[in-house]
Coordinates of C-alpha atoms and ligand atoms in Angstrom, one line a residue:
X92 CA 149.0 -8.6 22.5
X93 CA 146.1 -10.1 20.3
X94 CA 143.6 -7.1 18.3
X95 CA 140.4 -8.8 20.6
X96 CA 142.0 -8.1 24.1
X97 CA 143.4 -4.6 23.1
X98 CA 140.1 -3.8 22.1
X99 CA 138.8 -5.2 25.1
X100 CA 141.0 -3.2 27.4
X101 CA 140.8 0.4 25.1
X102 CA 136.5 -0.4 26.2
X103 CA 137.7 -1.2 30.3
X104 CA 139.5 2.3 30.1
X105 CA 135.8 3.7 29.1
X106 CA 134.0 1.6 31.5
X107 CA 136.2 2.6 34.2
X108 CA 136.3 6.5 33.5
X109 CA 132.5 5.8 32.9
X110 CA 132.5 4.6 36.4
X111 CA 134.6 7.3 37.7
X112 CA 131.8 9.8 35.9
X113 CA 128.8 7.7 37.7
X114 CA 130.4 8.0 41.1
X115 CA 130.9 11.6 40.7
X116 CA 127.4 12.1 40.1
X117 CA 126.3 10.0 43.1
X118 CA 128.9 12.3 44.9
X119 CA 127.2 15.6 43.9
X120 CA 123.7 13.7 44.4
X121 CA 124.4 13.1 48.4
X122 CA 126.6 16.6 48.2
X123 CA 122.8 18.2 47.4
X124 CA 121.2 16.5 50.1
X125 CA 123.5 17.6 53.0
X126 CA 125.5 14.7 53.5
X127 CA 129.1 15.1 53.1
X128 CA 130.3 11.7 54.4
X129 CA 128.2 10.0 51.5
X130 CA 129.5 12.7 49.4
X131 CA 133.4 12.2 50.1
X132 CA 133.1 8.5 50.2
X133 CA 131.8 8.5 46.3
X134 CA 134.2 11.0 45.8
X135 CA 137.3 9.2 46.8
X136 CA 135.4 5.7 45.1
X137 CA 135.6 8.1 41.6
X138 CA 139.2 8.9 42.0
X139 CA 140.2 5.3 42.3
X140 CA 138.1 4.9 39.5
X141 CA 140.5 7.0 37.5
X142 CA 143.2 5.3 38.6
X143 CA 142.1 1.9 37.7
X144 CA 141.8 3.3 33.9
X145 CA 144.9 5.4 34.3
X146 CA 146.6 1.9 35.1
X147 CA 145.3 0.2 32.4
X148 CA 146.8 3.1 29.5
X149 CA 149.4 2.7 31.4
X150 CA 149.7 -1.0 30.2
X151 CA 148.9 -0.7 26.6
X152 CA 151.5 2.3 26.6
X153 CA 154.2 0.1 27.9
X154 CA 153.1 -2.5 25.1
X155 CA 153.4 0.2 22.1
X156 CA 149.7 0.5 21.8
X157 CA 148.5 4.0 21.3
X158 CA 145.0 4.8 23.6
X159 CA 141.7 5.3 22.1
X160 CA 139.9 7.7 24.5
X161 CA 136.1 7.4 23.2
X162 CA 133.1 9.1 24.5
X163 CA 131.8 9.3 28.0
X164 CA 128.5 8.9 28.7
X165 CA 126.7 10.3 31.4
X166 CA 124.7 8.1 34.1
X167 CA 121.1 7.6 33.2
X168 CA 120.1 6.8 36.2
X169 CA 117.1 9.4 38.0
X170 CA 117.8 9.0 41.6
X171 CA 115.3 9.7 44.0
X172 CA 115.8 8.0 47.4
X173 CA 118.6 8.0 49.3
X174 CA 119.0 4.2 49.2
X175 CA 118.8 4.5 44.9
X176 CA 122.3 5.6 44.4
X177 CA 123.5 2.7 46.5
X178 CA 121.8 -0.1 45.0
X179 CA 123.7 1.4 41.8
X180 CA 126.6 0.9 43.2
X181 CA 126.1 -2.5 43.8
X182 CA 124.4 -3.1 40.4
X183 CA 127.3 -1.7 38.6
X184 CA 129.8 -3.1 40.3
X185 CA 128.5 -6.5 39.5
X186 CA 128.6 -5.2 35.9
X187 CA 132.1 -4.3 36.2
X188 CA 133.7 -7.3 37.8
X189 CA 131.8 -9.3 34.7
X190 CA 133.5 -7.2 31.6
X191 CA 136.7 -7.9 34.4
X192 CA 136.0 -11.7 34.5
X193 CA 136.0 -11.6 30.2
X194 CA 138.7 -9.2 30.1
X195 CA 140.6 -11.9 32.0
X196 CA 138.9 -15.0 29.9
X197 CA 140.1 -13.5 26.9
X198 CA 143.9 -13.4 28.2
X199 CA 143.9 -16.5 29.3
X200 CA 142.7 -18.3 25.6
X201 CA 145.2 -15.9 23.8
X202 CA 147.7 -17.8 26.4
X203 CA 149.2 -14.0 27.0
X204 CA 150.2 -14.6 30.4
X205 CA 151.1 -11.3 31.3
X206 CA 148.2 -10.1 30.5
X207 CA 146.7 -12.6 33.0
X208 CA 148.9 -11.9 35.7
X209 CA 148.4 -7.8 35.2
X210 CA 144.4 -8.3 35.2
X211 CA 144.7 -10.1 38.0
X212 CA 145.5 -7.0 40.5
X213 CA 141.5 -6.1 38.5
X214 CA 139.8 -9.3 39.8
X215 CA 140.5 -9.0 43.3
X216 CA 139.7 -5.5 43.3
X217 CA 136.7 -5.9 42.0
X218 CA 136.0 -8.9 44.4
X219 CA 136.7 -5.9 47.2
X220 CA 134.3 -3.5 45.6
X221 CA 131.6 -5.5 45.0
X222 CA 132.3 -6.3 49.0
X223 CA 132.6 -2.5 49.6
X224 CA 129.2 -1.6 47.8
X225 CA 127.5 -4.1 49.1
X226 CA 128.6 -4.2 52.6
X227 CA 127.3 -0.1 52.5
X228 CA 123.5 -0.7 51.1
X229 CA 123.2 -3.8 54.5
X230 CA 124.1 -0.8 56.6
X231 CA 122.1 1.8 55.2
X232 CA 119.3 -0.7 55.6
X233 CA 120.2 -1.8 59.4
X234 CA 121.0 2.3 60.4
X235 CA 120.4 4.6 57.7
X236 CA 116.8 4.3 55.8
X237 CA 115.3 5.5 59.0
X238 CA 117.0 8.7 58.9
X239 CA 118.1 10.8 62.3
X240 CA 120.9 9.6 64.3
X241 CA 121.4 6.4 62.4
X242 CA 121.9 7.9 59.6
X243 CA 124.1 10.8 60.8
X244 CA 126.1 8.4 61.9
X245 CA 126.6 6.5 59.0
X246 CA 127.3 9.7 57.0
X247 CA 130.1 10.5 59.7
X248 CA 131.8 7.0 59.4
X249 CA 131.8 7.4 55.7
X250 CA 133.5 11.0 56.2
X251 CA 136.7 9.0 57.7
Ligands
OFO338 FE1 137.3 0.0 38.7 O1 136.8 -0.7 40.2 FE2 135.1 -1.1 40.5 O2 134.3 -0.5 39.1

């Protein structure tokens, strides 16, 4: 594998513990305002979050390349409403699937075809989140942002 995309994947492993980080802190921002079903839904979105980086070391270890584990940085974000966190989501997402989309650009001109075919498992994924966190804002908007029984509702679904 070429220097460019192992430095580009050692950065996804960040991004994606980065991620895991953000969600955690969305977790403990709905956890605060009584409503566990937000709570365990950002909870379980962090742990996958993990995993996706877990998978990728995984990758680089089976290709002799030692992992780089770099700083963390915390979300900047101040939320206030209970709608902010989810337009993160959304917004980051987005992010994501584009450093996916180069990731797999890069691949592709070094002509490392396993490399494609690996990232690929990344791109549909992503196509799923970005379905996931959007998908959750439209019924926020529809049910939630009103508060009361919509919202309770919505908080139980996201419990399951
Ligand atoms: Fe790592 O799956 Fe979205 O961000």
């Amino acid at each position: 594998m070429k220097e460019n995309l192992t430095n580009l994947i050692q950065s996804q492993i960040n991004w994606e513990l980065y991620s895991a980080y953000s969600y955690y802190a969305v977790a403990e921002f709905y956890r605060a305002k009584g409503l566990s079903g937000f709570h365990a839904f950002f909870e379980k979105q962090a742990r996958e979050e993990i995993e996706h980086a877990e998978k990728l070391s995984e990758y680089l270890q089976d290709h002799d390349i030692a992992v780089k584990l770099s700083d963390i940085k915390a979300l900047k974000e101040e939320f206030v409403s209970l709608r902010d966190p989810l337009l993160f989501f959304v917004k980051h997402e987005k992010e994501v699937t584009a450093l996916i989309h180069a990731l797999y650009r890069e691949a592709r001109s070094e002509d490392d075809l396993e490399t494609m075919e690996f990232l690929s498992w990344y791109v549909s994924e992503q196509g799923e989140e970005e379905k996931s966190a959007t998908d959750l804002l439209q019924k926020y908007d529809l049910f939630g942002a009103n508060g009361g029984l919509g919202l309770y509702e919505l908080d139980k679904e996201l419990a399951k």
